[in-house]
N, CA, C and O atoms as a DFTB+ gen file, in Angstrom:
272 C
 N C O
     1  1      28.915    -193.171     -38.750
     2  2      28.290    -193.013     -40.048
     3  2      28.714    -191.651     -40.617
     4  3      28.703    -190.646     -39.905
     5  1      29.075    -191.627     -41.862
     6  2      29.484    -190.392     -42.534
     7  2      28.259    -189.620     -43.031
     8  3      27.192    -190.190     -43.256
     9  1      28.442    -188.327     -43.192
    10  2      27.379    -187.478     -43.723
    11  2      27.124    -187.863     -45.170
    12  3      28.055    -187.961     -45.969
    13  1      25.858    -188.082     -45.502
    14  2      25.493    -188.468     -46.861
    15  2      24.553    -187.400     -47.426
    16  3      23.332    -187.559     -47.400
    17  1      25.137    -186.312     -47.938
    18  2      24.363    -185.224     -48.526
    19  2      24.646    -185.151     -50.017
    20  3      25.727    -185.523     -50.474
    21  1      23.682    -184.677     -50.757
    22  2      23.863    -184.442     -52.183
    23  2      25.033    -183.462     -52.344
    24  3      25.037    -182.412     -51.702
    25  1      26.009    -183.778     -53.175
    26  2      27.159    -182.886     -53.367
    27  2      26.763    -181.473     -53.803
    28  3      27.439    -180.505     -53.456
    29  1      25.670    -181.352     -54.560
    30  2      25.215    -180.013     -54.969
    31  2      24.720    -179.219     -53.760
    32  3      24.918    -178.006     -53.694
    33  1      24.080    -179.892     -52.808
    34  2      23.633    -179.220     -51.594
    35  2      24.829    -178.780     -50.763
    36  3      24.853    -177.660     -50.253
    37  1      25.815    -179.645     -50.625
    38  2      27.008    -179.311     -49.856
    39  2      27.740    -178.116     -50.465
    40  3      28.342    -177.327     -49.736
    41  1      27.698    -177.974     -51.785
    42  2      28.323    -176.822     -52.449
    43  2      27.619    -175.513     -52.107
    44  3      28.246    -174.454     -52.111
    45  1      26.319    -175.578     -51.810
    46  2      25.524    -174.382     -51.544
    47  2      25.543    -174.001     -50.061
    48  3      25.485    -172.818     -49.727
    49  1      25.624    -174.989     -49.179
    50  2      25.576    -174.717     -47.747
    51  2      26.799    -173.920     -47.303
    52  3      27.902    -174.111     -47.815
    53  1      26.583    -173.025     -46.342
    54  2      27.669    -172.231     -45.787
    55  2      27.426    -172.025     -44.304
    56  3      26.298    -172.136     -43.822
    57  1      28.476    -171.731     -43.604
    58  2      28.406    -171.441     -42.172
    59  2      27.526    -170.211     -41.955
    60  3      27.668    -169.224     -42.677
    61  1      26.623    -170.250     -40.979
    62  2      25.756    -169.099     -40.741
    63  2      26.428    -167.957     -39.982
    64  3      25.802    -166.920     -39.764
    65  1      27.683    -168.123     -39.577
    66  2      28.370    -167.034     -38.888
    67  2      28.714    -165.931     -39.888
    68  3      28.492    -166.085     -41.089
    69  1      29.243    -164.849     -39.402
    70  2      29.585    -163.725     -40.274
    71  2      30.621    -164.095     -41.333
    72  3      30.748    -163.400     -42.342
    73  1      31.366    -165.188     -41.113
    74  2      32.390    -165.611     -42.075
    75  2      31.771    -166.137     -43.370
    76  3      32.335    -165.943     -44.447
    77  1      30.619    -166.799     -43.274
    78  2      29.917    -167.382     -44.419
    79  2      30.827    -168.253     -45.289
    80  3      30.793    -168.163     -46.516
    81  1      31.618    -169.072     -44.662
    82  2      32.544    -169.937     -45.398
    83  2      31.881    -171.267     -45.750
    84  3      30.835    -171.623     -45.209
    85  1      32.506    -171.978     -46.654
    86  2      32.016    -173.294     -47.079
    87  2      32.132    -174.304     -45.937
    88  3      32.902    -174.116     -44.995
    89  1      31.354    -175.373     -46.044
    90  2      31.366    -176.441     -45.052
    91  2      31.930    -177.709     -45.675
    92  3      31.766    -177.957     -46.869
    93  1      32.599    -178.508     -44.848
    94  2      33.095    -179.804     -45.289
    95  2      32.460    -180.882     -44.428
    96  3      32.102    -180.638     -43.275
    97  1      32.324    -182.068     -44.989
    98  2      31.738    -183.184     -44.250
    99  2      32.712    -183.701     -43.208
   100  3      33.923    -183.724     -43.429
   101  1      32.168    -184.116     -42.066
   102  2      32.983    -184.668     -40.997
   103  2      33.385    -183.617     -39.984
   104  3      33.031    -182.444     -40.101
   105  1      34.140    -184.067     -38.980
   106  2      34.634    -183.187     -37.925
   107  2      36.142    -183.348     -37.826
   108  3      36.678    -184.370     -38.254
   109  1      36.835    -182.365     -37.274
   110  2      38.289    -182.502     -37.104
   111  2      38.606    -183.757     -36.296
   112  3      38.053    -183.963     -35.215
   113  1      39.478    -184.574     -36.811
   114  2      39.843    -185.813     -36.139
   115  2      38.891    -186.967     -36.378
   116  3      39.198    -188.101     -36.010
   117  1      37.747    -186.707     -36.985
   118  2      36.766    -187.764     -37.265
   119  2      36.039    -187.468     -38.577
   120  3      34.937    -186.920     -38.560
   121  1      36.640    -187.823     -39.708
   122  2      36.025    -187.530     -41.001
   123  2      34.712    -188.267     -41.244
   124  3      33.976    -187.921     -42.168
   125  1      34.404    -189.281     -40.428
   126  2      33.166    -190.039     -40.585
   127  2      32.055    -189.558     -39.645
   128  3      30.992    -190.176     -39.580
   129  1      32.290    -188.472     -38.925
   130  2      31.280    -187.960     -37.987
   131  2      30.077    -187.408     -38.743
   132  3      30.207    -186.914     -39.862
   133  1      28.910    -187.498     -38.122
   134  2      27.688    -186.909     -38.682
   135  2      27.693    -185.422     -38.349
   136  3      26.963    -184.956     -37.475
   137  1      28.537    -184.695     -39.073
   138  2      28.708    -183.278     -38.801
   139  2      29.259    -182.586     -40.032
   140  3      29.796    -183.222     -40.939
   141  1      29.114    -181.264     -40.044
   142  2      29.709    -180.417     -41.072
   143  2      30.599    -179.409     -40.362
   144  3      30.219    -178.853     -39.331
   145  1      31.786    -179.175     -40.915
   146  2      32.747    -178.268     -40.298
   147  2      32.978    -177.062     -41.189
   148  3      33.160    -177.198     -42.399
   149  1      32.971    -175.875     -40.582
   150  2      33.237    -174.642     -41.316
   151  2      34.721    -174.572     -41.662
   152  3      35.574    -174.814     -40.808
   153  1      35.022    -174.245     -42.901
   154  2      36.413    -174.166     -43.341
   155  2      37.096    -172.890     -42.869
   156  3      38.319    -172.780     -42.959
   157  1      36.334    -171.929     -42.371
   158  2      36.911    -170.665     -41.916
   159  2      37.028    -170.602     -40.395
   160  3      38.124    -170.401     -39.871
   161  1      35.924    -170.770     -39.686
   162  2      35.945    -170.589     -38.223
   163  2      36.136    -171.900     -37.462
   164  3      36.473    -171.879     -36.278
   165  1      35.927    -173.037     -38.122
   166  2      36.132    -174.338     -37.485
   167  2      34.964    -174.846     -36.661
   168  3      35.071    -175.907     -36.046
   169  1      33.842    -174.117     -36.627
   170  2      32.677    -174.615     -35.896
   171  2      32.201    -175.923     -36.530
   172  3      32.298    -176.121     -37.742
   173  1      31.687    -176.802     -35.680
   174  2      31.193    -178.100     -36.141
   175  2      29.685    -178.142     -35.921
   176  3      29.209    -178.015     -34.792
   177  1      28.939    -178.322     -37.009
   178  2      27.481    -178.359     -36.978
   179  2      27.009    -179.801     -37.084
   180  3      27.460    -180.527     -37.970
   181  1      26.108    -180.236     -36.199
   182  2      25.619    -181.615     -36.265
   183  2      24.702    -181.835     -37.467
   184  3      24.063    -180.909     -37.967
   185  1      24.657    -183.087     -37.914
   186  2      23.701    -183.509     -38.936
   187  2      22.836    -184.564     -38.260
   188  3      23.315    -185.643     -37.912
   189  1      21.557    -184.243     -38.077
   190  2      20.635    -185.140     -37.381
   191  2      19.624    -185.708     -38.358
   192  3      18.895    -184.957     -39.006
   193  1      19.574    -187.019     -38.469
   194  2      18.666    -187.717     -39.387
   195  2      18.820    -187.203     -40.813
   196  3      17.833    -187.082     -41.539
   197  1      20.051    -186.899     -41.220
   198  2      20.329    -186.448     -42.572
   199  2      20.077    -184.974     -42.822
   200  3      20.199    -184.507     -43.954
   201  1      19.720    -184.228     -41.763
   202  2      19.412    -182.804     -41.908
   203  2      20.467    -181.977     -41.167
   204  3      20.603    -182.109     -39.950
   205  1      21.210    -181.133     -41.876
   206  2      22.200    -180.287     -41.206
   207  2      21.509    -179.270     -40.283
   208  3      20.550    -178.608     -40.682
   209  1      22.004    -179.158     -39.060
   210  2      21.475    -178.193     -38.093
   211  2      22.436    -177.005     -38.096
   212  3      23.414    -176.981     -37.349
   213  1      22.146    -176.031     -38.939
   214  2      23.045    -174.894     -39.120
   215  2      22.623    -173.717     -38.235
   216  3      22.318    -172.628     -38.720
   217  1      22.615    -173.968     -36.950
   218  2      22.309    -172.950     -35.958
   219  2      23.563    -172.703     -35.137
   220  3      24.200    -173.649     -34.674
   221  1      23.921    -171.436     -34.953
   222  2      25.120    -171.125     -34.187
   223  2      25.041    -171.694     -32.769
   224  3      26.057    -172.112     -32.212
   225  1      23.849    -171.712     -32.187
   226  2      23.681    -172.250     -30.833
   227  2      23.892    -173.764     -30.769
   228  3      24.216    -174.295     -29.706
   229  1      23.716    -174.454     -31.873
   230  2      23.866    -175.914     -31.906
   231  2      25.287    -176.341     -32.264
   232  3      25.635    -177.515     -32.132
   233  1      26.100    -175.403     -32.712
   234  2      27.452    -175.729     -33.168
   235  2      28.421    -175.881     -32.010
   236  3      28.279    -175.239     -30.969
   237  1      29.407    -176.743     -32.213
   238  2      30.508    -176.846     -31.274
   239  2      31.563    -175.832     -31.697
   240  3      31.933    -175.783     -32.870
   241  1      32.052    -175.022     -30.761
   242  2      33.114    -174.073     -31.127
   243  2      34.364    -174.816     -31.586
   244  3      34.569    -175.979     -31.238
   245  1      35.174    -174.153     -32.351
   246  2      36.376    -174.775     -32.922
   247  2      37.267    -175.382     -31.860
   248  3      37.757    -176.495     -32.050
   249  1      37.500    -174.695     -30.745
   250  2      38.393    -175.216     -29.720
   251  2      37.834    -176.471     -29.056
   252  3      38.605    -177.355     -28.682
   253  1      36.501    -176.572     -28.899
   254  2      35.903    -177.773     -28.313
   255  2      36.013    -178.955     -29.264
   256  3      36.263    -180.078     -28.826
   257  1      35.830    -178.720     -30.554
   258  2      35.865    -179.814     -31.510
   259  2      37.264    -180.382     -31.655
   260  3      37.412    -181.569     -31.946
   261  1      38.302    -179.566     -31.461
   262  2      39.675    -180.050     -31.594
   263  2      40.089    -180.918     -30.414
   264  3      40.958    -181.778     -30.554
   265  1      39.468    -180.699     -29.242
   266  2      39.825    -181.469     -28.053
   267  2      39.238    -182.852     -28.074
   268  3      39.755    -183.731     -27.384
   269  1      38.177    -183.099     -28.832
   270  2      37.509    -184.408     -28.823
   271  2      38.208    -185.395     -29.690
   272  3      37.774    -186.543     -29.792
């Protein structure tokens, strides 16, 4: 299932890391994943029940997300 967020919300959301970059829907290699990916650092944040979990501890590091 793909992430279904209001486009205006997606425009406002940003990675909580020091980079503060924009997020895109999906994960590397899986554009339909229930996740948001940072355009700067590559961390992948899960979306659970339609709610983005933007916690650094919950994110998959960029290198882990590329291996899946």
